[in-house]
PDB file of C-alpha atoms in Angstrom:
ATOM      1  CA  MET A   1       0.020   0.018   0.003  1.00  0.00           C
ATOM      2  CA  SER A   2       1.171   3.521  -0.792  1.00  0.00           C
ATOM      3  CA  ASP A   3       2.103   6.026   1.869  1.00  0.00           C
ATOM      4  CA  HIS A   4      -0.417   8.618   3.022  1.00  0.00           C
ATOM      5  CA  SER A   5      -3.434   6.661   1.798  1.00  0.00           C
ATOM      6  CA  VAL A   6      -7.129   7.194   2.455  1.00  0.00           C
ATOM      7  CA  TRP A   7      -7.886   4.090   4.455  1.00  0.00           C
ATOM      8  CA  ILE A   8     -11.029   2.091   3.685  1.00  0.00           C
ATOM      9  CA  CYS A   9     -12.578  -0.496   5.968  1.00  0.00           C
ATOM     10  CA  PRO A  10     -13.694  -3.342   3.678  1.00  0.00           C
ATOM     11  CA  THR A  11     -16.230  -4.558   6.283  1.00  0.00           C
ATOM     12  CA  CYS A  12     -18.325  -1.401   6.441  1.00  0.00           C
ATOM     13  CA  GLY A  13     -16.909   0.633   3.534  1.00  0.00           C
ATOM     14  CA  GLY A  14     -16.087   3.557   5.800  1.00  0.00           C
ATOM     15  CA  HIS A  15     -13.402   5.967   4.654  1.00  0.00           C
ATOM     16  CA  HIS A  16     -10.831   7.308   7.119  1.00  0.00           C
ATOM     17  CA  ALA A  17      -8.504  10.257   6.770  1.00  0.00           C
ATOM     18  CA  ALA A  18      -5.309   9.961   4.728  1.00  0.00           C
ATOM     19  CA  ALA A  19      -2.337   8.888   6.840  1.00  0.00           C
ATOM     20  CA  ASP A  20       0.841   6.868   6.558  1.00  0.00           C
ATOM     21  CA  ALA A  21      -0.713   4.048   8.582  1.00  0.00           C
ATOM     22  CA  PRO A  22      -4.326   2.971   9.087  1.00  0.00           C
ATOM     23  CA  PRO A  23      -6.259   3.798  12.268  1.00  0.00           C
ATOM     24  CA  PRO A  24      -6.049   1.246  15.117  1.00  0.00           C
ATOM     25  CA  ALA A  25      -9.737   0.465  14.704  1.00  0.00           C
ATOM     26  CA  CYS A  26     -12.793   1.331  12.648  1.00  0.00           C
ATOM     27  CA  VAL A  27     -15.112   3.298  14.893  1.00  0.00           C
ATOM     28  CA  ILE A  28     -18.108   2.421  12.714  1.00  0.00           C
ATOM     29  CA  CYS A  29     -17.538  -1.308  12.908  1.00  0.00           C
ATOM     30  CA  GLU A  30     -16.865  -1.193  16.649  1.00  0.00           C
ATOM     31  CA  ASP A  31     -20.310   0.348  17.205  1.00  0.00           C
ATOM     32  CA  GLU A  32     -23.044  -2.173  18.079  1.00  0.00           C
ATOM     33  CA  ARG A  33     -24.962  -1.445  14.874  1.00  0.00           C
ATOM     34  CA  GLN A  34     -22.078  -2.925  12.830  1.00  0.00           C
ATOM     35  CA  TRP A  35     -19.487  -5.679  13.440  1.00  0.00           C
ATOM     36  CA  VAL A  36     -15.764  -6.485  13.390  1.00  0.00           C
ATOM     37  CA  PRO A  37     -14.846  -9.729  11.599  1.00  0.00           C
ATOM     38  CA  PRO A  38     -13.762 -12.571  13.938  1.00  0.00           C
ATOM     39  CA  THR A  39     -10.401 -12.456  12.138  1.00  0.00           C
ATOM     40  CA  GLY A  40      -9.911  -8.833  13.186  1.00  0.00           C
ATOM     41  CA  GLN A  41      -9.886  -5.390  11.611  1.00  0.00           C
ATOM     42  CA  ARG A  42      -8.682  -5.123   8.006  1.00  0.00           C
ATOM     43  CA  TRP A  43      -7.901  -2.111   5.806  1.00  0.00           C
ATOM     44  CA  THR A  44      -7.554  -1.415   2.118  1.00  0.00           C
ATOM     45  CA  THR A  45      -7.160   1.587  -0.232  1.00  0.00           C
ATOM     46  CA  MET A  46      -8.839   2.739  -3.410  1.00  0.00           C
ATOM     47  CA  ALA A  47      -5.740   1.847  -5.391  1.00  0.00           C
ATOM     48  CA  GLU A  48      -5.605  -1.636  -3.937  1.00  0.00           C
ATOM     49  CA  LEU A  49      -9.294  -2.193  -4.766  1.00  0.00           C
ATOM     50  CA  ALA A  50      -8.767  -1.071  -8.348  1.00  0.00           C
ATOM     51  CA  ALA A  51      -5.783  -3.365  -8.728  1.00  0.00           C
ATOM     52  CA  ALA A  52      -7.908  -6.279  -7.426  1.00  0.00           C
ATOM     53  CA  GLY A  53     -10.442  -5.734 -10.191  1.00  0.00           C
ATOM     54  CA  TYR A  54     -13.162  -3.685  -8.472  1.00  0.00           C
ATOM     55  CA  ARG A  55     -15.181  -1.571 -10.875  1.00  0.00           C
ATOM     56  CA  SER A  56     -18.261   0.602 -10.938  1.00  0.00           C
ATOM     57  CA  ASP A  57     -21.594  -0.728 -12.138  1.00  0.00           C
ATOM     58  CA  VAL A  58     -23.798   1.984 -13.646  1.00  0.00           C
ATOM     59  CA  ARG A  59     -27.445   1.366 -14.660  1.00  0.00           C
ATOM     60  CA  GLU A  60     -30.463   3.506 -15.555  1.00  0.00           C
ATOM     61  CA  LEU A  61     -33.297   2.588 -13.200  1.00  0.00           C
ATOM     62  CA  GLU A  62     -36.025   4.837 -14.535  1.00  0.00           C
ATOM     63  CA  PRO A  63     -36.104   8.168 -16.395  1.00  0.00           C
ATOM     64  CA  GLY A  64     -34.112  10.687 -14.339  1.00  0.00           C
ATOM     65  CA  LEU A  65     -32.576   8.070 -12.060  1.00  0.00           C
ATOM     66  CA  ILE A  66     -29.192   6.259 -12.381  1.00  0.00           C
ATOM     67  CA  GLY A  67     -27.867   3.593 -10.032  1.00  0.00           C
ATOM     68  CA  ILE A  68     -24.164   3.390  -9.281  1.00  0.00           C
ATOM     69  CA  GLY A  69     -22.840   0.291  -7.544  1.00  0.00           C
ATOM     70  CA  THR A  70     -19.627  -1.683  -7.258  1.00  0.00           C
ATOM     71  CA  GLN A  71     -18.594  -5.095  -8.562  1.00  0.00           C
ATOM     72  CA  PRO A  72     -17.794  -6.975  -6.413  1.00  0.00           C
ATOM     73  CA  ASP A  73     -19.488  -5.502  -3.368  1.00  0.00           C
ATOM     74  CA  ILE A  74     -17.474  -3.725  -0.715  1.00  0.00           C
ATOM     75  CA  GLY A  75     -18.575  -2.770   2.783  1.00  0.00           C
ATOM     76  CA  VAL A  76     -22.328  -2.912   3.279  1.00  0.00           C
ATOM     77  CA  GLY A  77     -22.632  -3.122  -0.531  1.00  0.00           C
ATOM     78  CA  GLN A  78     -24.920  -0.206  -1.160  1.00  0.00           C
ATOM     79  CA  ARG A  79     -25.899   1.033  -4.578  1.00  0.00           C
ATOM     80  CA  GLY A  80     -25.867   4.826  -4.905  1.00  0.00           C
ATOM     81  CA  LEU A  81     -28.652   6.729  -6.665  1.00  0.00           C
ATOM     82  CA  LEU A  82     -28.141   9.760  -8.912  1.00  0.00           C
ATOM     83  CA  VAL A  83     -31.339  11.764  -9.254  1.00  0.00           C
ATOM     84  CA  ARG A  84     -31.401  14.278 -12.092  1.00  0.00           C
ATOM     85  CA  THR A  85     -33.146  17.655 -12.032  1.00  0.00           C
ATOM     86  CA  ALA A  86     -33.185  20.726 -14.261  1.00  0.00           C
ATOM     87  CA  GLU A  87     -31.155  22.596 -11.585  1.00  0.00           C
ATOM     88  CA  GLY A  88     -28.529  19.926 -10.999  1.00  0.00           C
ATOM     89  CA  ASN A  89     -28.078  16.357  -9.839  1.00  0.00           C
ATOM     90  CA  LEU A  90     -27.855  14.807  -6.323  1.00  0.00           C
ATOM     91  CA  LEU A  91     -26.037  11.586  -5.469  1.00  0.00           C
ATOM     92  CA  TRP A  92     -27.512   9.543  -2.642  1.00  0.00           C
ATOM     93  CA  ASP A  93     -25.675   6.846  -0.627  1.00  0.00           C
ATOM     94  CA  PRO A  94     -22.487   6.691  -2.731  1.00  0.00           C
ATOM     95  CA  PRO A  95     -20.663   3.335  -2.624  1.00  0.00           C
ATOM     96  CA  ALA A  96     -17.213   3.053  -1.076  1.00  0.00           C
ATOM     97  CA  PHE A  97     -15.404   2.575  -4.400  1.00  0.00           C
ATOM     98  CA  LEU A  98     -15.046   5.217  -7.147  1.00  0.00           C
ATOM     99  CA  ASP A  99     -13.438   5.000 -10.588  1.00  0.00           C
ATOM    100  CA  GLU A 100     -13.243   6.943 -13.838  1.00  0.00           C
ATOM    101  CA  GLN A 101     -16.145   4.998 -15.327  1.00  0.00           C
ATOM    102  CA  ALA A 102     -18.499   6.262 -12.650  1.00  0.00           C
ATOM    103  CA  VAL A 103     -17.177   9.793 -12.842  1.00  0.00           C
ATOM    104  CA  GLN A 104     -17.630   9.821 -16.605  1.00  0.00           C
ATOM    105  CA  ALA A 105     -21.175   8.470 -16.304  1.00  0.00           C
ATOM    106  CA  VAL A 106     -22.134  11.263 -13.943  1.00  0.00           C
ATOM    107  CA  GLU A 107     -20.396  13.826 -16.119  1.00  0.00           C
ATOM    108  CA  ASP A 108     -22.451  12.574 -19.065  1.00  0.00           C
ATOM    109  CA  ALA A 109     -25.624  12.834 -16.972  1.00  0.00           C
ATOM    110  CA  GLY A 110     -25.013  16.521 -16.236  1.00  0.00           C
ATOM    111  CA  GLY A 111     -22.537  16.501 -13.354  1.00  0.00           C
ATOM    112  CA  LEU A 112     -23.117  16.641  -9.657  1.00  0.00           C
ATOM    113  CA  ARG A 113     -24.329  19.483  -7.506  1.00  0.00           C
ATOM    114  CA  ALA A 114     -24.906  17.810  -4.149  1.00  0.00           C
ATOM    115  CA  ILE A 115     -24.303  14.552  -2.244  1.00  0.00           C
ATOM    116  CA  SER A 116     -26.204  13.113   0.730  1.00  0.00           C
ATOM    117  CA  SER A 117     -26.626   9.832   2.512  1.00  0.00           C
ATOM    118  CA  SER A 118     -29.180   7.962   4.586  1.00  0.00           C
ATOM    119  CA  HIS A 119     -26.770   7.290   7.469  1.00  0.00           C
ATOM    120  CA  PRO A 120     -23.066   6.880   8.331  1.00  0.00           C
ATOM    121  CA  HIS A 121     -22.776   3.290   7.092  1.00  0.00           C
ATOM    122  CA  MET A 122     -23.424   4.660   3.619  1.00  0.00           C
ATOM    123  CA  TYR A 123     -21.209   7.766   3.509  1.00  0.00           C
ATOM    124  CA  GLY A 124     -18.961   5.800   1.136  1.00  0.00           C
ATOM    125  CA  ALA A 125     -16.681   7.764  -1.145  1.00  0.00           C
ATOM    126  CA  MET A 126     -18.570  11.026  -0.798  1.00  0.00           C
ATOM    127  CA  ALA A 127     -15.370  13.030  -0.198  1.00  0.00           C
ATOM    128  CA  ASP A 128     -13.950  11.792  -3.544  1.00  0.00           C
ATOM    129  CA  TRP A 129     -17.213  12.609  -5.351  1.00  0.00           C
ATOM    130  CA  ALA A 130     -17.312  16.072  -3.824  1.00  0.00           C
ATOM    131  CA  ALA A 131     -13.713  16.752  -4.875  1.00  0.00           C
ATOM    132  CA  ALA A 132     -14.333  15.475  -8.427  1.00  0.00           C
ATOM    133  CA  PHE A 133     -17.334  17.726  -9.038  1.00  0.00           C
ATOM    134  CA  ASP A 134     -16.899  20.527  -6.459  1.00  0.00           C
ATOM    135  CA  ALA A 135     -20.213  19.281  -5.061  1.00  0.00           C
ATOM    136  CA  GLU A 136     -21.703  20.188  -1.686  1.00  0.00           C
ATOM    137  CA  ILE A 137     -22.174  17.463   0.926  1.00  0.00           C
ATOM    138  CA  LEU A 138     -25.491  17.687   2.800  1.00  0.00           C
ATOM    139  CA  LEU A 139     -25.666  15.785   6.080  1.00  0.00           C
ATOM    140  CA  PRO A 140     -27.924  15.834   9.163  1.00  0.00           C
ATOM    141  CA  GLU A 141     -26.102  17.844  11.821  1.00  0.00           C
ATOM    142  CA  VAL A 142     -26.490  15.174  14.522  1.00  0.00           C
ATOM    143  CA  ASP A 143     -24.597  12.561  12.522  1.00  0.00           C
ATOM    144  CA  VAL A 144     -21.641  14.678  11.368  1.00  0.00           C
ATOM    145  CA  PRO A 145     -19.351  13.281  14.124  1.00  0.00           C
ATOM    146  CA  TRP A 146     -19.410   9.968  12.223  1.00  0.00           C
ATOM    147  CA  LEU A 147     -17.720  11.611   9.223  1.00  0.00           C
ATOM    148  CA  ASN A 148     -14.197  10.242   9.693  1.00  0.00           C
ATOM    149  CA  ARG A 149     -12.594  11.954   6.693  1.00  0.00           C
ATOM    150  CA  PRO A 150     -12.356  15.699   5.885  1.00  0.00           C
ATOM    151  CA  VAL A 151     -14.677  16.843   3.105  1.00  0.00           C
ATOM    152  CA  PRO A 152     -14.274  19.981   0.988  1.00  0.00           C
ATOM    153  CA  ARG A 153     -17.812  21.462   1.276  1.00  0.00           C
ATOM    154  CA  LEU A 154     -20.262  20.493   4.014  1.00  0.00           C
ATOM    155  CA  ARG A 155     -23.699  21.913   4.825  1.00  0.00           C
ATOM    156  CA  THR A 156     -25.585  20.499   7.809  1.00  0.00           C
ATOM    157  CA  TRP A 157     -29.361  20.413   8.251  1.00  0.00           C
ATOM    158  CA  SER A 158     -32.054  19.122  10.608  1.00  0.00           C
ATOM    159  CA  GLY A 159     -35.659  18.107  10.109  1.00  0.00           C
ATOM    160  CA  SER A 160     -35.963  18.443   6.361  1.00  0.00           C
ATOM    161  CA  LEU A 161     -34.127  20.174   3.556  1.00  0.00           C
ATOM    162  CA  PRO A 162     -35.371  21.004   0.038  1.00  0.00           C
ATOM    163  CA  ALA A 163     -32.098  20.127  -1.673  1.00  0.00           C
ATOM    164  CA  LEU A 164     -33.155  20.600  -5.316  1.00  0.00           C
ATOM    165  CA  PRO A 165     -36.523  21.181  -7.026  1.00  0.00           C
ATOM    166  CA  GLY A 166     -38.668  18.161  -6.224  1.00  0.00           C
ATOM    167  CA  VAL A 167     -35.900  16.596  -4.112  1.00  0.00           C
ATOM    168  CA  THR A 168     -36.312  16.774  -0.330  1.00  0.00           C
ATOM    169  CA  LEU A 169     -34.160  15.262   2.399  1.00  0.00           C
ATOM    170  CA  VAL A 170     -36.155  14.107   5.456  1.00  0.00           C
ATOM    171  CA  GLN A 171     -34.659  13.199   8.821  1.00  0.00           C
ATOM    172  CA  CYS A 172     -36.471  10.174  10.275  1.00  0.00           C
ATOM    173  CA  GLY A 173     -34.233   8.929  13.064  1.00  0.00           C
ATOM    174  CA  GLY A 174     -34.292   5.297  14.144  1.00  0.00           C
ATOM    175  CA  HIS A 175     -31.213   3.440  12.959  1.00  0.00           C
ATOM    176  CA  PHE A 176     -29.120   6.593  13.686  1.00  0.00           C
ATOM    177  CA  PRO A 177     -30.465   9.839  15.112  1.00  0.00           C
ATOM    178  CA  GLY A 178     -29.885  11.444  11.716  1.00  0.00           C
ATOM    179  CA  SER A 179     -31.138   8.508   9.608  1.00  0.00           C
ATOM    180  CA  SER A 180     -32.846  10.018   6.601  1.00  0.00           C
ATOM    181  CA  VAL A 181     -34.706   9.406   3.402  1.00  0.00           C
ATOM    182  CA  LEU A 182     -34.842  11.267   0.115  1.00  0.00           C
ATOM    183  CA  HIS A 183     -38.228  12.129  -1.406  1.00  0.00           C
ATOM    184  CA  TRP A 184     -38.220  12.507  -5.177  1.00  0.00           C
ATOM    185  CA  ALA A 185     -41.514  14.006  -6.300  1.00  0.00           C
ATOM    186  CA  GLU A 186     -41.072  13.116  -9.982  1.00  0.00           C
ATOM    187  CA  GLY A 187     -40.136   9.486  -9.322  1.00  0.00           C
ATOM    188  CA  ALA A 188     -42.331   6.525 -10.208  1.00  0.00           C
ATOM    189  CA  GLU A 189     -43.773   8.306 -13.251  1.00  0.00           C
ATOM    190  CA  GLY A 190     -44.715  11.322 -11.167  1.00  0.00           C
ATOM    191  CA  ARG A 191     -46.326   9.397  -8.269  1.00  0.00           C
ATOM    192  CA  GLY A 192     -43.297   9.990  -6.066  1.00  0.00           C
ATOM    193  CA  ALA A 193     -40.467   7.776  -4.823  1.00  0.00           C
ATOM    194  CA  LEU A 194     -38.502   7.426  -1.537  1.00  0.00           C
ATOM    195  CA  PHE A 195     -34.848   6.499  -1.318  1.00  0.00           C
ATOM    196  CA  THR A 196     -34.537   4.968   2.152  1.00  0.00           C
ATOM    197  CA  GLY A 197     -31.077   3.361   2.543  1.00  0.00           C
ATOM    198  CA  ASP A 198     -31.888   1.156   5.503  1.00  0.00           C
ATOM    199  CA  THR A 199     -33.973   3.708   7.399  1.00  0.00           C
ATOM    200  CA  MET A 200     -36.679   1.427   6.017  1.00  0.00           C
ATOM    201  CA  LEU A 201     -35.614  -1.880   4.515  1.00  0.00           C
ATOM    202  CA  VAL A 202     -37.588  -3.407   1.643  1.00  0.00           C
ATOM    203  CA  THR A 203     -38.000  -7.099   2.444  1.00  0.00           C
ATOM    204  CA  PRO A 204     -37.114  -9.909  -0.033  1.00  0.00           C
ATOM    205  CA  GLY A 205     -40.685 -10.339  -1.285  1.00  0.00           C
ATOM    206  CA  ALA A 206     -40.729  -6.652  -2.340  1.00  0.00           C
ATOM    207  CA  ASP A 207     -44.124  -6.257  -0.656  1.00  0.00           C
ATOM    208  CA  ARG A 208     -43.217  -5.031   2.852  1.00  0.00           C
ATOM    209  CA  VAL A 209     -40.747  -2.878   4.684  1.00  0.00           C
ATOM    210  CA  THR A 210     -39.106  -3.391   8.074  1.00  0.00           C
ATOM    211  CA  PHE A 211     -37.248  -1.304  10.610  1.00  0.00           C
ATOM    212  CA  MET A 212     -34.002  -2.242  12.431  1.00  0.00           C
ATOM    213  CA  TRP A 213     -31.621  -0.585  14.859  1.00  0.00           C
ATOM    214  CA  SER A 214     -28.987  -3.075  13.636  1.00  0.00           C
ATOM    215  CA  ALA A 215     -29.767  -5.314  10.663  1.00  0.00           C
ATOM    216  CA  PRO A 216     -26.598  -7.484  10.878  1.00  0.00           C
ATOM    217  CA  ASN A 217     -26.951  -7.918  14.666  1.00  0.00           C
ATOM    218  CA  ARG A 218     -30.717  -8.454  14.471  1.00  0.00           C
ATOM    219  CA  LEU A 219     -31.560  -5.683  16.956  1.00  0.00           C
ATOM    220  CA  PRO A 220     -35.036  -4.191  16.475  1.00  0.00           C
ATOM    221  CA  LEU A 221     -36.236  -0.632  16.866  1.00  0.00           C
ATOM    222  CA  PRO A 222     -38.607   0.325  19.684  1.00  0.00           C
ATOM    223  CA  GLU A 223     -42.163   1.342  18.860  1.00  0.00           C
ATOM    224  CA  ARG A 224     -41.588   5.069  19.344  1.00  0.00           C
ATOM    225  CA  ASP A 225     -38.847   5.080  16.710  1.00  0.00           C
ATOM    226  CA  VAL A 226     -40.932   3.126  14.211  1.00  0.00           C
ATOM    227  CA  ARG A 227     -43.801   5.517  14.653  1.00  0.00           C
ATOM    228  CA  GLY A 228     -41.413   8.441  14.318  1.00  0.00           C
ATOM    229  CA  ILE A 229     -40.123   7.201  10.946  1.00  0.00           C
ATOM    230  CA  VAL A 230     -43.643   6.693   9.633  1.00  0.00           C
ATOM    231  CA  ALA A 231     -44.766  10.126  10.831  1.00  0.00           C
ATOM    232  CA  ALA A 232     -41.732  11.791   9.197  1.00  0.00           C
ATOM    233  CA  VAL A 233     -42.605  10.440   5.696  1.00  0.00           C
ATOM    234  CA  ARG A 234     -46.408  10.697   5.944  1.00  0.00           C
ATOM    235  CA  PRO A 235     -46.563  14.249   4.547  1.00  0.00           C
ATOM    236  CA  TYR A 236     -44.944  13.118   1.284  1.00  0.00           C
ATOM    237  CA  ALA A 237     -46.640  11.427  -1.620  1.00  0.00           C
ATOM    238  CA  PHE A 238     -44.779   8.330  -2.790  1.00  0.00           C
ATOM    239  CA  ASP A 239     -45.647   5.128  -4.583  1.00  0.00           C
ATOM    240  CA  ARG A 240     -42.197   3.458  -4.866  1.00  0.00           C
ATOM    241  CA  ILE A 241     -39.324   2.749  -2.502  1.00  0.00           C
ATOM    242  CA  TYR A 242     -35.678   2.201  -3.401  1.00  0.00           C
ATOM    243  CA  SER A 243     -33.757   1.040  -0.361  1.00  0.00           C
ATOM    244  CA  GLY A 244     -29.987   0.747  -0.302  1.00  0.00           C
ATOM    245  CA  TRP A 245     -29.359  -2.075  -2.836  1.00  0.00           C
ATOM    246  CA  TRP A 246     -30.251  -3.021  -6.373  1.00  0.00           C
ATOM    247  CA  GLN A 247     -32.918  -5.351  -5.182  1.00  0.00           C
ATOM    248  CA  PRO A 248     -35.519  -5.550  -3.798  1.00  0.00           C
ATOM    249  CA  VAL A 249     -37.462  -2.450  -4.846  1.00  0.00           C
ATOM    250  CA  LEU A 250     -40.997  -1.862  -3.601  1.00  0.00           C
ATOM    251  CA  PRO A 251     -42.548  -0.939  -6.958  1.00  0.00           C
ATOM    252  CA  ALA A 252     -45.991   0.424  -6.088  1.00  0.00           C
ATOM    253  CA  ASP A 253     -48.452   1.278  -3.290  1.00  0.00           C
ATOM    254  CA  ALA A 254     -45.494   2.093  -1.046  1.00  0.00           C
ATOM    255  CA  ALA A 255     -47.178   4.656   1.198  1.00  0.00           C
ATOM    256  CA  ARG A 256     -49.832   2.155   2.215  1.00  0.00           C
ATOM    257  CA  VAL A 257     -47.294  -0.608   2.656  1.00  0.00           C
ATOM    258  CA  VAL A 258     -45.197   1.543   5.027  1.00  0.00           C
ATOM    259  CA  GLU A 259     -48.207   2.132   7.297  1.00  0.00           C
ATOM    260  CA  SER A 260     -49.340  -1.528   7.308  1.00  0.00           C
ATOM    261  CA  SER A 261     -45.804  -2.845   7.747  1.00  0.00           C
ATOM    262  CA  ALA A 262     -45.211  -0.545  10.720  1.00  0.00           C
ATOM    263  CA  GLU A 263     -48.413  -1.669  12.440  1.00  0.00           C
ATOM    264  CA  ARG A 264     -47.511  -5.315  11.946  1.00  0.00           C
ATOM    265  CA  TYR A 265     -43.976  -4.705  13.311  1.00  0.00           C
ATOM    266  CA  ILE A 266     -45.435  -3.018  16.373  1.00  0.00           C
ATOM    267  CA  GLN A 267     -47.819  -5.951  16.941  1.00  0.00           C
ATOM    268  CA  PHE A 268     -44.783  -8.188  17.258  1.00  0.00           C
ATOM    269  CA  LEU A 269     -43.007  -5.784  19.552  1.00  0.00           C
ATOM    270  CA  ARG A 270     -46.002  -5.759  21.841  1.00  0.00           C
ATOM    271  CA  GLY A 271     -46.573  -9.511  21.686  1.00  0.00           C
ATOM    272  CA  GLU A 272     -49.948  -8.961  20.025  1.00  0.00           C
ATOM    273  CA  ALA A 273     -49.239 -10.566  16.653  1.00  0.00           C
ATOM    274  CA  VAL A 274     -51.484 -13.363  15.405  1.00  0.00           C
ATOM    275  CA  PRO A 275     -50.645 -15.868  12.666  1.00  0.00           C
ATOM    276  CA  GLY A 276     -51.408 -14.789   9.130  1.00  0.00           C
ATOM    277  CA  GLY A 277     -50.591 -11.127   9.483  1.00  0.00           C
ATOM    278  CA  VAL A 278     -51.821  -8.320   7.281  1.00  0.00           C
ATOM    279  CA  ARG A 279     -51.096  -7.075   3.800  1.00  0.00           C
TER     280      ARG A 279
END
C-alpha cells in the first residue's frame, strides 16, 4: 500500500482520513450497529481495490434516475442513486469505491451538485465525489461526528431540507439519530419515490418494509422510533421505495405498505401478533 493513503474498511466501507498508517480500529464497525470480523480489523485503499479488479456498475433505473454500484461488493454493498433535475443532480448513498467509469457516467448525466446519505454506514466515497465535481455534501447535523474523513464542502441540516426542485431530504431517526430518506416528487412516473437506505428496509418479497436498529446484529427498533419514521414520511406522496441495494425495490403502493408494515412490526414488539398477518 502507498504512503499517506485514504484508508477504507472493507467490512463497512467507511473511509478514514489519509495517513501513513491505518487507524487502530474502525469506529463504525466497533459500534453495536455494525461488526468487526472474527479475524480482526482489516484495511484497504482505493488503489488496492482497483488493482484487485473492483469496478463501478452503472445502470439507468427509470427516467431521471441512475444507479451506481460496485462489482464486487465492498462494505455494506450499497448502490448509490443519482437523481437528475433541471437545476442539478444529487447523489445519494455513494458506494465506497469510485473509478473513472463512474465519474464519466455522472459527467455525461450533467454532473453533480450535491451529495447526501441515509446514514453513516453509507457515507462511502462522498469526499472523492465532492472533490471530483466541487459538489456540496448535505448531512444531518446530529450525525456529522461519524464523518471520519475531511470533506471539501459541507452543509448541515435538521428536520428536512429542500435540496433541489422536487428533491427533499427528510430526517427520520431510528437506525441513527440522523437517519434520513430522500423524497423525489417526480419518481415513479410522477407518483413519487422514496430513497430509504436502511432507514426502512424493503424485504425480499418486495411487498413489505421493516425497521431495524442493527440489521446485521438483528436488533429491532422500539415502537416510538418506528412511529417516528412513519410520521416523518407521511406528509410526502410516494408510490415506490428504493432502499440501499439493487434489489428488492417496492414498486408500487409504497405509502400504504409503510403504514401496514409498521403496524405489523409493532404488533410483534407488543406480543400482540397473530398468525397470518396483514397485507
